[in-house]
Amino acid sequence: MKTVLETLQGGTAYLEKRGVADARLNMQLLLAAELGCSKLDLYMQFDRPLGEDELAPLRELVKRRGAREPLQHLLGEVEFAGQVFKCDARALIPRPETEELVLDLIKSPPLLAERDRIVDVGTGSGVIGLSLAHSWKDRGLDIVLVDQHEAPLTLAKENAEALELSSSVNFVQSDLLEKAPGPFKLIVANLPYVTSSEMADVSAEVLHDPPTALDGGADGLDLIRRLIVDAATHLSPGGNILLEIGAAQADATQMLLKDGPFNEITCLTDLSGRDRFVKASRTN
Ligand code: GLN
């Protein structure tokens, strides 16, 4: 019979051997999920022997993590901007960079009035649009969540339901803004931006994200380029566009915006200091 501590140590060693980054943290989170407690609570019960009924399902999870299934898929959820979202292979796993984008937006919101329309394009699991809907719940905004594919949109709807935000948002299945016409006061998007050559090098975990959520074509800008063209006609004058981009795409994205009716074009860095977000306003 193994104790909690022995299981933690054994599992950590196994995951390390399999090349899993942050093996101990992964093991703590899997163990806590299996035991239905918090990571901190594990410390209180290091000496507790685990029964086979607890060990068998845990072994299965650890084996899958060792085969490089993402931790978020095994846990089935992620915390994002203070809310818990269901997370599975139907959509991109929400990344900390996108959380930065949302938290920044919430901290310094653009000027918005009642009934103003906002769209999250390529919403995936819905984290951007639903976080904004949660934070700006009382402002009477019309928030639209768009995705081209049915599977992520279904996940986003499940998340809206679980977070009691279904009545605060609308969902549209559409190729970018084709079926979600403006005018919008804010267009926000984390579109696929990984370049074709980077796609060949992604980690084993990232291979579990839907390729359609990552692959941005030869220079990674296929969809971003099209959305910037759409934004010229779907943003209201003075409205804002905010895009997450790849670290090497700041200049190219800003050039695309300079070719259109946009001003106040700025690039912001993420917490690692990499160019990650570009924003601009539609000229009046
Ligand atoms: N940040 C993601 C990654 O590097 C890419 C997300 C995206 O293409 N929008 O895997």
Coordinates of C-alpha atoms and ligand atoms in Angstrom, one line a residue, residues 92 95 97 190-194 202 206 209 213-215 244 276, ligand 1:
L92 CA -7.5 25.4 -28.1
R95 CA -3.1 30.2 -22.6
E97 CA -1.0 35.2 -22.7
N190 CA -7.0 35.2 -30.7
L191 CA -6.9 33.7 -34.1
P192 CA -4.6 30.9 -35.3
Y193 CA -1.2 32.5 -35.8
V194 CA 1.4 29.6 -35.8
V202 CA 5.0 22.1 -31.7
V206 CA 0.2 21.1 -28.4
D209 CA -5.0 21.3 -29.7
A213 CA -7.0 26.7 -33.8
L214 CA -3.3 27.1 -34.4
D215 CA -2.3 27.0 -38.1
E244 CA -3.2 38.3 -30.1
R276 CA 2.1 39.6 -28.3
Ligands
GLN1 N1 -0.1 30.7 -28.3 C1 -0.4 29.5 -29.0 C2 0.9 28.6 -29.1 O1 1.9 29.1 -29.1 C3 -0.9 29.8 -30.3 C4 -2.3 30.2 -30.2 C5 -2.8 30.7 -31.5 O2 -2.4 30.4 -32.6 N2 -3.7 31.6 -31.4 O3 0.8 27.4 -29.1

